[in-house]
Amino acid sequence: VARAEVDAQARWFATRLIRELDIDLHVTGREQLEAASPQTYLFVGNHQSLLDPPIVYAALPGMTLRMVGKRELFAIPLWGRALRAAEYIEINRSNHAQARASIERAATLLRSGVNIFMAPEGTRSRDGRIGPLKKGAFHLAKDTVTSVVPIAIDGTGAILPRDGFLMQQHRTVRITIGRPLPPPTDATMATCMQSVRDFFIAHVPPHLPAA
């Protein structure tokens, strides 16, 4: 499947989802990417809901973007096959060799000019609090010399929470895009991770709105 076609389909789905659920989407900080010289980014976001990927697509128009997601998403019949064909990357963190292979596939995409989105918390928050960040995304940025862009996601968990099955309508979602951070090195890895976590905490309330 051509990348441009995948981009178009993903944005169509995101737009349809926002319209059908009547989501009031507010995006701030996008101008920081537009002001920067054209380059490939590794976007890292906090994780509230399975709706995070399409909402991020809507927040970053005009950009070739692929997601790294847990293997459970790829186990869904037909859906998983479509995701793989579209160059989305499944990751099995319980198997080190498979997880490493997934990161290598992400690195190949980054080097070919495809932006990547990852959720370094590794799991969805139940209450909006930011969990500890795993190092995989930051090692990927280091190995590919890619700038890291934090994305704070606030509100998707009120639409479809971690343990929920029914999606709520008429909710507000706020996406805050941070300034690109220089590619981390061994010496700056901890500082980069802390900067990203501080950004999430500063822009995401500690508790989700009541459903």
PDB file of C-alpha atoms in Angstrom:
ATOM      1  CA  VAL A   1       0.000   0.000   0.000  1.00  0.00           C
ATOM      2  CA  ALA A   2       1.405   3.398  -0.970  1.00  0.00           C
ATOM      3  CA  ARG A   3       2.306   5.567   2.008  1.00  0.00           C
ATOM      4  CA  ALA A   4       0.324   8.527   0.686  1.00  0.00           C
ATOM      5  CA  GLU A   5      -2.768   6.316   0.470  1.00  0.00           C
ATOM      6  CA  VAL A   6      -2.264   5.093   4.034  1.00  0.00           C
ATOM      7  CA  ASP A   7      -1.911   8.699   5.208  1.00  0.00           C
ATOM      8  CA  ALA A   8      -5.130   9.688   3.448  1.00  0.00           C
ATOM      9  CA  GLN A   9      -7.085   6.737   4.863  1.00  0.00           C
ATOM     10  CA  ALA A  10      -5.810   7.343   8.400  1.00  0.00           C
ATOM     11  CA  ARG A  11      -6.777  11.013   8.295  1.00  0.00           C
ATOM     12  CA  TRP A  12     -10.183  10.171   6.850  1.00  0.00           C
ATOM     13  CA  PHE A  13     -10.781   7.758   9.724  1.00  0.00           C
ATOM     14  CA  ALA A  14      -9.580  10.300  12.295  1.00  0.00           C
ATOM     15  CA  THR A  15     -11.802  13.038  10.863  1.00  0.00           C
ATOM     16  CA  ARG A  16     -14.807  10.702  10.756  1.00  0.00           C
ATOM     17  CA  LEU A  17     -14.216   9.613  14.347  1.00  0.00           C
ATOM     18  CA  ILE A  18     -14.011  13.182  15.613  1.00  0.00           C
ATOM     19  CA  ARG A  19     -17.167  14.125  13.730  1.00  0.00           C
ATOM     20  CA  GLU A  20     -19.202  11.102  14.817  1.00  0.00           C
ATOM     21  CA  LEU A  21     -18.240  11.493  18.473  1.00  0.00           C
ATOM     22  CA  ASP A  22     -18.570  15.283  18.319  1.00  0.00           C
ATOM     23  CA  ILE A  23     -15.101  15.744  19.824  1.00  0.00           C
ATOM     24  CA  ASP A  24     -14.058  19.333  20.469  1.00  0.00           C
ATOM     25  CA  LEU A  25     -10.384  19.070  19.511  1.00  0.00           C
ATOM     26  CA  HIS A  26      -7.932  21.801  20.521  1.00  0.00           C
ATOM     27  CA  VAL A  27      -4.357  21.609  19.231  1.00  0.00           C
ATOM     28  CA  THR A  28      -1.603  23.958  20.365  1.00  0.00           C
ATOM     29  CA  GLY A  29       2.083  24.069  19.515  1.00  0.00           C
ATOM     30  CA  ARG A  30       1.865  22.861  15.938  1.00  0.00           C
ATOM     31  CA  GLU A  31       3.592  26.030  14.740  1.00  0.00           C
ATOM     32  CA  GLN A  32       6.822  24.862  16.403  1.00  0.00           C
ATOM     33  CA  LEU A  33       7.047  22.061  13.856  1.00  0.00           C
ATOM     34  CA  GLU A  34       6.140  24.332  10.967  1.00  0.00           C
ATOM     35  CA  ALA A  35       8.826  26.810  12.006  1.00  0.00           C
ATOM     36  CA  ALA A  36      11.497  24.121  12.174  1.00  0.00           C
ATOM     37  CA  SER A  37      13.381  22.951   9.107  1.00  0.00           C
ATOM     38  CA  PRO A  38      11.726  19.941   7.443  1.00  0.00           C
ATOM     39  CA  GLN A  39      12.891  16.780   9.140  1.00  0.00           C
ATOM     40  CA  THR A  40      11.711  13.485  10.515  1.00  0.00           C
ATOM     41  CA  TYR A  41      10.550  13.365  14.133  1.00  0.00           C
ATOM     42  CA  LEU A  42       9.977  10.763  16.800  1.00  0.00           C
ATOM     43  CA  PHE A  43       6.778  11.853  18.540  1.00  0.00           C
ATOM     44  CA  VAL A  44       6.269  10.585  22.071  1.00  0.00           C
ATOM     45  CA  GLY A  45       2.937  10.945  23.841  1.00  0.00           C
ATOM     46  CA  ASN A  46       1.316  10.035  27.117  1.00  0.00           C
ATOM     47  CA  HIS A  47      -1.253   7.262  26.808  1.00  0.00           C
ATOM     48  CA  GLN A  48      -4.873   7.578  27.942  1.00  0.00           C
ATOM     49  CA  SER A  49      -6.919   5.613  25.417  1.00  0.00           C
ATOM     50  CA  LEU A  50      -6.997   3.457  22.306  1.00  0.00           C
ATOM     51  CA  LEU A  51      -8.237   6.629  20.626  1.00  0.00           C
ATOM     52  CA  ASP A  52      -4.858   8.340  21.053  1.00  0.00           C
ATOM     53  CA  PRO A  53      -3.439   7.280  17.625  1.00  0.00           C
ATOM     54  CA  PRO A  54      -6.282   8.648  15.447  1.00  0.00           C
ATOM     55  CA  ILE A  55      -6.446  11.827  17.531  1.00  0.00           C
ATOM     56  CA  VAL A  56      -2.707  12.338  17.034  1.00  0.00           C
ATOM     57  CA  TYR A  57      -3.182  11.837  13.299  1.00  0.00           C
ATOM     58  CA  ALA A  58      -5.778  14.597  13.307  1.00  0.00           C
ATOM     59  CA  ALA A  59      -3.455  16.849  15.300  1.00  0.00           C
ATOM     60  CA  LEU A  60      -0.579  16.411  12.806  1.00  0.00           C
ATOM     61  CA  PRO A  61      -2.059  16.984   9.323  1.00  0.00           C
ATOM     62  CA  GLY A  62       0.063  16.749   6.223  1.00  0.00           C
ATOM     63  CA  MET A  63       2.603  14.412   7.793  1.00  0.00           C
ATOM     64  CA  THR A  64       3.512  10.804   7.025  1.00  0.00           C
ATOM     65  CA  LEU A  65       3.142   9.137  10.396  1.00  0.00           C
ATOM     66  CA  ARG A  66       3.190   5.545  11.657  1.00  0.00           C
ATOM     67  CA  MET A  67       2.490   4.199  15.117  1.00  0.00           C
ATOM     68  CA  VAL A  68       4.159   1.609  17.317  1.00  0.00           C
ATOM     69  CA  GLY A  69       1.443  -0.358  19.141  1.00  0.00           C
ATOM     70  CA  LYS A  70       1.028  -3.363  21.415  1.00  0.00           C
ATOM     71  CA  ARG A  71       0.555  -6.753  19.794  1.00  0.00           C
ATOM     72  CA  GLU A  72      -3.020  -7.024  21.116  1.00  0.00           C
ATOM     73  CA  LEU A  73      -4.132  -4.520  18.456  1.00  0.00           C
ATOM     74  CA  PHE A  74      -2.577  -6.646  15.729  1.00  0.00           C
ATOM     75  CA  ALA A  75      -4.350  -9.794  16.964  1.00  0.00           C
ATOM     76  CA  ILE A  76      -7.736  -8.429  15.858  1.00  0.00           C
ATOM     77  CA  PRO A  77      -8.814 -10.311  12.692  1.00  0.00           C
ATOM     78  CA  LEU A  78      -8.431  -8.299   9.458  1.00  0.00           C
ATOM     79  CA  TRP A  79      -7.509  -5.167  11.467  1.00  0.00           C
ATOM     80  CA  GLY A  80      -4.076  -6.564  12.323  1.00  0.00           C
ATOM     81  CA  ARG A  81      -3.368  -7.541   8.723  1.00  0.00           C
ATOM     82  CA  ALA A  82      -4.329  -4.061   7.555  1.00  0.00           C
ATOM     83  CA  LEU A  83      -2.085  -2.425  10.161  1.00  0.00           C
ATOM     84  CA  ARG A  84       0.914  -4.509   9.114  1.00  0.00           C
ATOM     85  CA  ALA A  85       0.312  -3.778   5.433  1.00  0.00           C
ATOM     86  CA  ALA A  86       0.246  -0.069   6.289  1.00  0.00           C
ATOM     87  CA  GLU A  87       3.691  -0.295   7.989  1.00  0.00           C
ATOM     88  CA  TYR A  88       2.394   0.060  11.532  1.00  0.00           C
ATOM     89  CA  ILE A  89       4.672  -1.675  13.992  1.00  0.00           C
ATOM     90  CA  GLU A  90       3.588  -4.172  16.635  1.00  0.00           C
ATOM     91  CA  ILE A  91       5.709  -4.551  19.719  1.00  0.00           C
ATOM     92  CA  ASN A  92       5.808  -7.391  22.237  1.00  0.00           C
ATOM     93  CA  ARG A  93       7.574  -6.004  25.290  1.00  0.00           C
ATOM     94  CA  SER A  94       7.466  -9.381  27.042  1.00  0.00           C
ATOM     95  CA  ASN A  95       9.824 -10.817  24.419  1.00  0.00           C
ATOM     96  CA  HIS A  96      13.103  -8.907  24.285  1.00  0.00           C
ATOM     97  CA  ALA A  97      14.172 -10.256  20.874  1.00  0.00           C
ATOM     98  CA  GLN A  98      10.820  -9.422  19.274  1.00  0.00           C
ATOM     99  CA  ALA A  99      10.737  -5.996  20.910  1.00  0.00           C
ATOM    100  CA  ARG A 100      14.209  -5.270  19.593  1.00  0.00           C
ATOM    101  CA  ALA A 101      13.188  -6.348  16.090  1.00  0.00           C
ATOM    102  CA  SER A 102      10.205  -3.986  16.271  1.00  0.00           C
ATOM    103  CA  ILE A 103      12.460  -1.095  17.240  1.00  0.00           C
ATOM    104  CA  GLU A 104      14.728  -1.926  14.309  1.00  0.00           C
ATOM    105  CA  ARG A 105      11.720  -1.748  11.945  1.00  0.00           C
ATOM    106  CA  ALA A 106      10.826   1.636  13.425  1.00  0.00           C
ATOM    107  CA  ALA A 107      14.412   2.775  12.873  1.00  0.00           C
ATOM    108  CA  THR A 108      14.217   1.739   9.225  1.00  0.00           C
ATOM    109  CA  LEU A 109      11.050   3.793   8.780  1.00  0.00           C
ATOM    110  CA  LEU A 110      12.584   6.837  10.472  1.00  0.00           C
ATOM    111  CA  ARG A 111      15.630   6.643   8.226  1.00  0.00           C
ATOM    112  CA  SER A 112      13.351   6.502   5.176  1.00  0.00           C
ATOM    113  CA  GLY A 113      11.612   9.733   6.204  1.00  0.00           C
ATOM    114  CA  VAL A 114       8.568   8.366   8.044  1.00  0.00           C
ATOM    115  CA  ASN A 115       7.676  10.038  11.347  1.00  0.00           C
ATOM    116  CA  ILE A 116       7.000   7.647  14.229  1.00  0.00           C
ATOM    117  CA  PHE A 117       4.672   7.988  17.227  1.00  0.00           C
ATOM    118  CA  MET A 118       5.282   5.990  20.417  1.00  0.00           C
ATOM    119  CA  ALA A 119       3.787   5.994  23.909  1.00  0.00           C
ATOM    120  CA  PRO A 120       6.752   5.440  26.253  1.00  0.00           C
ATOM    121  CA  GLU A 121       4.541   4.783  29.293  1.00  0.00           C
ATOM    122  CA  GLY A 122       3.762   1.464  27.630  1.00  0.00           C
ATOM    123  CA  THR A 123       0.230   1.225  29.016  1.00  0.00           C
ATOM    124  CA  ARG A 124      -2.875   3.382  29.268  1.00  0.00           C
ATOM    125  CA  SER A 125      -3.346   5.517  32.365  1.00  0.00           C
ATOM    126  CA  ARG A 126      -6.441   4.793  34.450  1.00  0.00           C
ATOM    127  CA  ASP A 127      -6.737   8.267  35.954  1.00  0.00           C
ATOM    128  CA  GLY A 128      -4.644  10.628  33.865  1.00  0.00           C
ATOM    129  CA  ARG A 129      -1.532  10.357  36.014  1.00  0.00           C
ATOM    130  CA  ILE A 130       1.704  10.024  34.062  1.00  0.00           C
ATOM    131  CA  GLY A 131       3.474   6.724  34.619  1.00  0.00           C
ATOM    132  CA  PRO A 132       7.195   6.029  34.411  1.00  0.00           C
ATOM    133  CA  LEU A 133       8.653   6.186  30.911  1.00  0.00           C
ATOM    134  CA  LYS A 134      10.383   3.244  29.276  1.00  0.00           C
ATOM    135  CA  LYS A 135      13.653   3.836  27.460  1.00  0.00           C
ATOM    136  CA  GLY A 136      12.887   2.156  24.124  1.00  0.00           C
ATOM    137  CA  ALA A 137      11.645   5.247  22.300  1.00  0.00           C
ATOM    138  CA  PHE A 138      14.585   7.319  23.481  1.00  0.00           C
ATOM    139  CA  HIS A 139      17.127   4.704  22.440  1.00  0.00           C
ATOM    140  CA  LEU A 140      15.419   4.673  19.039  1.00  0.00           C
ATOM    141  CA  ALA A 141      15.874   8.447  18.793  1.00  0.00           C
ATOM    142  CA  LYS A 142      19.519   8.138  19.843  1.00  0.00           C
ATOM    143  CA  ASP A 143      20.321   5.348  17.385  1.00  0.00           C
ATOM    144  CA  THR A 144      18.710   7.187  14.451  1.00  0.00           C
ATOM    145  CA  VAL A 145      19.792  10.696  15.536  1.00  0.00           C
ATOM    146  CA  THR A 146      16.167  11.848  15.485  1.00  0.00           C
ATOM    147  CA  SER A 147      14.685  14.822  17.335  1.00  0.00           C
ATOM    148  CA  VAL A 148      12.102  13.960  20.001  1.00  0.00           C
ATOM    149  CA  VAL A 149       8.793  15.844  20.106  1.00  0.00           C
ATOM    150  CA  PRO A 150       6.600  15.419  23.214  1.00  0.00           C
ATOM    151  CA  ILE A 151       2.837  15.393  22.699  1.00  0.00           C
ATOM    152  CA  ALA A 152       0.573  15.804  25.740  1.00  0.00           C
ATOM    153  CA  ILE A 153      -2.842  14.159  25.270  1.00  0.00           C
ATOM    154  CA  ASP A 154      -5.656  15.221  27.588  1.00  0.00           C
ATOM    155  CA  GLY A 155      -9.248  14.005  27.286  1.00  0.00           C
ATOM    156  CA  THR A 156      -9.225  10.795  25.231  1.00  0.00           C
ATOM    157  CA  GLY A 157      -9.531   8.722  28.398  1.00  0.00           C
ATOM    158  CA  ALA A 158     -12.864  10.394  29.164  1.00  0.00           C
ATOM    159  CA  ILE A 159     -14.153   9.217  25.770  1.00  0.00           C
ATOM    160  CA  LEU A 160     -12.856   5.639  25.905  1.00  0.00           C
ATOM    161  CA  PRO A 161     -11.103   4.807  29.206  1.00  0.00           C
ATOM    162  CA  ARG A 162      -8.742   1.899  29.682  1.00  0.00           C
ATOM    163  CA  ASP A 163     -11.392  -0.418  31.123  1.00  0.00           C
ATOM    164  CA  GLY A 164     -14.309   0.948  29.097  1.00  0.00           C
ATOM    165  CA  PHE A 165     -16.115  -0.376  26.042  1.00  0.00           C
ATOM    166  CA  LEU A 166     -18.606   2.372  25.192  1.00  0.00           C
ATOM    167  CA  MET A 167     -17.353   5.632  23.707  1.00  0.00           C
ATOM    168  CA  GLN A 168     -18.697   8.879  25.131  1.00  0.00           C
ATOM    169  CA  GLN A 169     -19.707  11.784  22.905  1.00  0.00           C
ATOM    170  CA  HIS A 170     -19.432  15.564  23.178  1.00  0.00           C
ATOM    171  CA  ARG A 171     -16.074  15.651  24.985  1.00  0.00           C
ATOM    172  CA  THR A 172     -13.107  17.986  24.715  1.00  0.00           C
ATOM    173  CA  VAL A 173      -9.625  16.752  23.829  1.00  0.00           C
ATOM    174  CA  ARG A 174      -6.560  18.950  24.147  1.00  0.00           C
ATOM    175  CA  ILE A 175      -3.331  18.146  22.330  1.00  0.00           C
ATOM    176  CA  THR A 176      -0.225  20.141  23.248  1.00  0.00           C
ATOM    177  CA  ILE A 177       2.823  19.750  21.014  1.00  0.00           C
ATOM    178  CA  GLY A 178       6.165  20.574  22.586  1.00  0.00           C
ATOM    179  CA  ARG A 179       9.255  21.986  20.962  1.00  0.00           C
ATOM    180  CA  PRO A 180      11.554  19.440  19.292  1.00  0.00           C
ATOM    181  CA  LEU A 181      14.255  18.195  21.628  1.00  0.00           C
ATOM    182  CA  PRO A 182      17.724  17.363  20.260  1.00  0.00           C
ATOM    183  CA  PRO A 183      18.400  13.689  19.592  1.00  0.00           C
ATOM    184  CA  PRO A 184      19.456  12.153  22.908  1.00  0.00           C
ATOM    185  CA  THR A 185      22.908  10.735  23.453  1.00  0.00           C
ATOM    186  CA  ASP A 186      24.131   8.378  26.153  1.00  0.00           C
ATOM    187  CA  ALA A 187      25.058  11.436  28.196  1.00  0.00           C
ATOM    188  CA  THR A 188      21.718  13.238  27.725  1.00  0.00           C
ATOM    189  CA  MET A 189      19.311  10.264  27.745  1.00  0.00           C
ATOM    190  CA  ALA A 190      18.104  10.742  31.329  1.00  0.00           C
ATOM    191  CA  THR A 191      17.680  14.493  30.855  1.00  0.00           C
ATOM    192  CA  CYS A 192      15.659  13.993  27.663  1.00  0.00           C
ATOM    193  CA  MET A 193      13.366  11.464  29.345  1.00  0.00           C
ATOM    194  CA  GLN A 194      12.833  13.751  32.315  1.00  0.00           C
ATOM    195  CA  SER A 195      12.079  16.709  30.043  1.00  0.00           C
ATOM    196  CA  VAL A 196       9.411  14.683  28.242  1.00  0.00           C
ATOM    197  CA  ARG A 197       7.848  13.449  31.485  1.00  0.00           C
ATOM    198  CA  ASP A 198       7.858  16.981  32.940  1.00  0.00           C
ATOM    199  CA  PHE A 199       6.098  18.196  29.782  1.00  0.00           C
ATOM    200  CA  PHE A 200       3.390  15.550  30.122  1.00  0.00           C
ATOM    201  CA  ILE A 201       2.821  16.374  33.792  1.00  0.00           C
ATOM    202  CA  ALA A 202       2.650  20.106  33.069  1.00  0.00           C
ATOM    203  CA  HIS A 203      -0.043  19.693  30.391  1.00  0.00           C
ATOM    204  CA  VAL A 204      -2.155  16.750  31.582  1.00  0.00           C
ATOM    205  CA  PRO A 205      -4.345  17.017  34.708  1.00  0.00           C
ATOM    206  CA  PRO A 206      -3.732  14.246  37.276  1.00  0.00           C
ATOM    207  CA  HIS A 207      -7.335  13.037  37.118  1.00  0.00           C
ATOM    208  CA  LEU A 208      -9.578  12.450  34.126  1.00  0.00           C
ATOM    209  CA  PRO A 209     -12.919  14.251  33.975  1.00  0.00           C
ATOM    210  CA  ALA A 210     -15.857  12.220  35.271  1.00  0.00           C
ATOM    211  CA  ALA A 211     -17.607  10.180  32.569  1.00  0.00           C
TER     212      ALA A 211
END
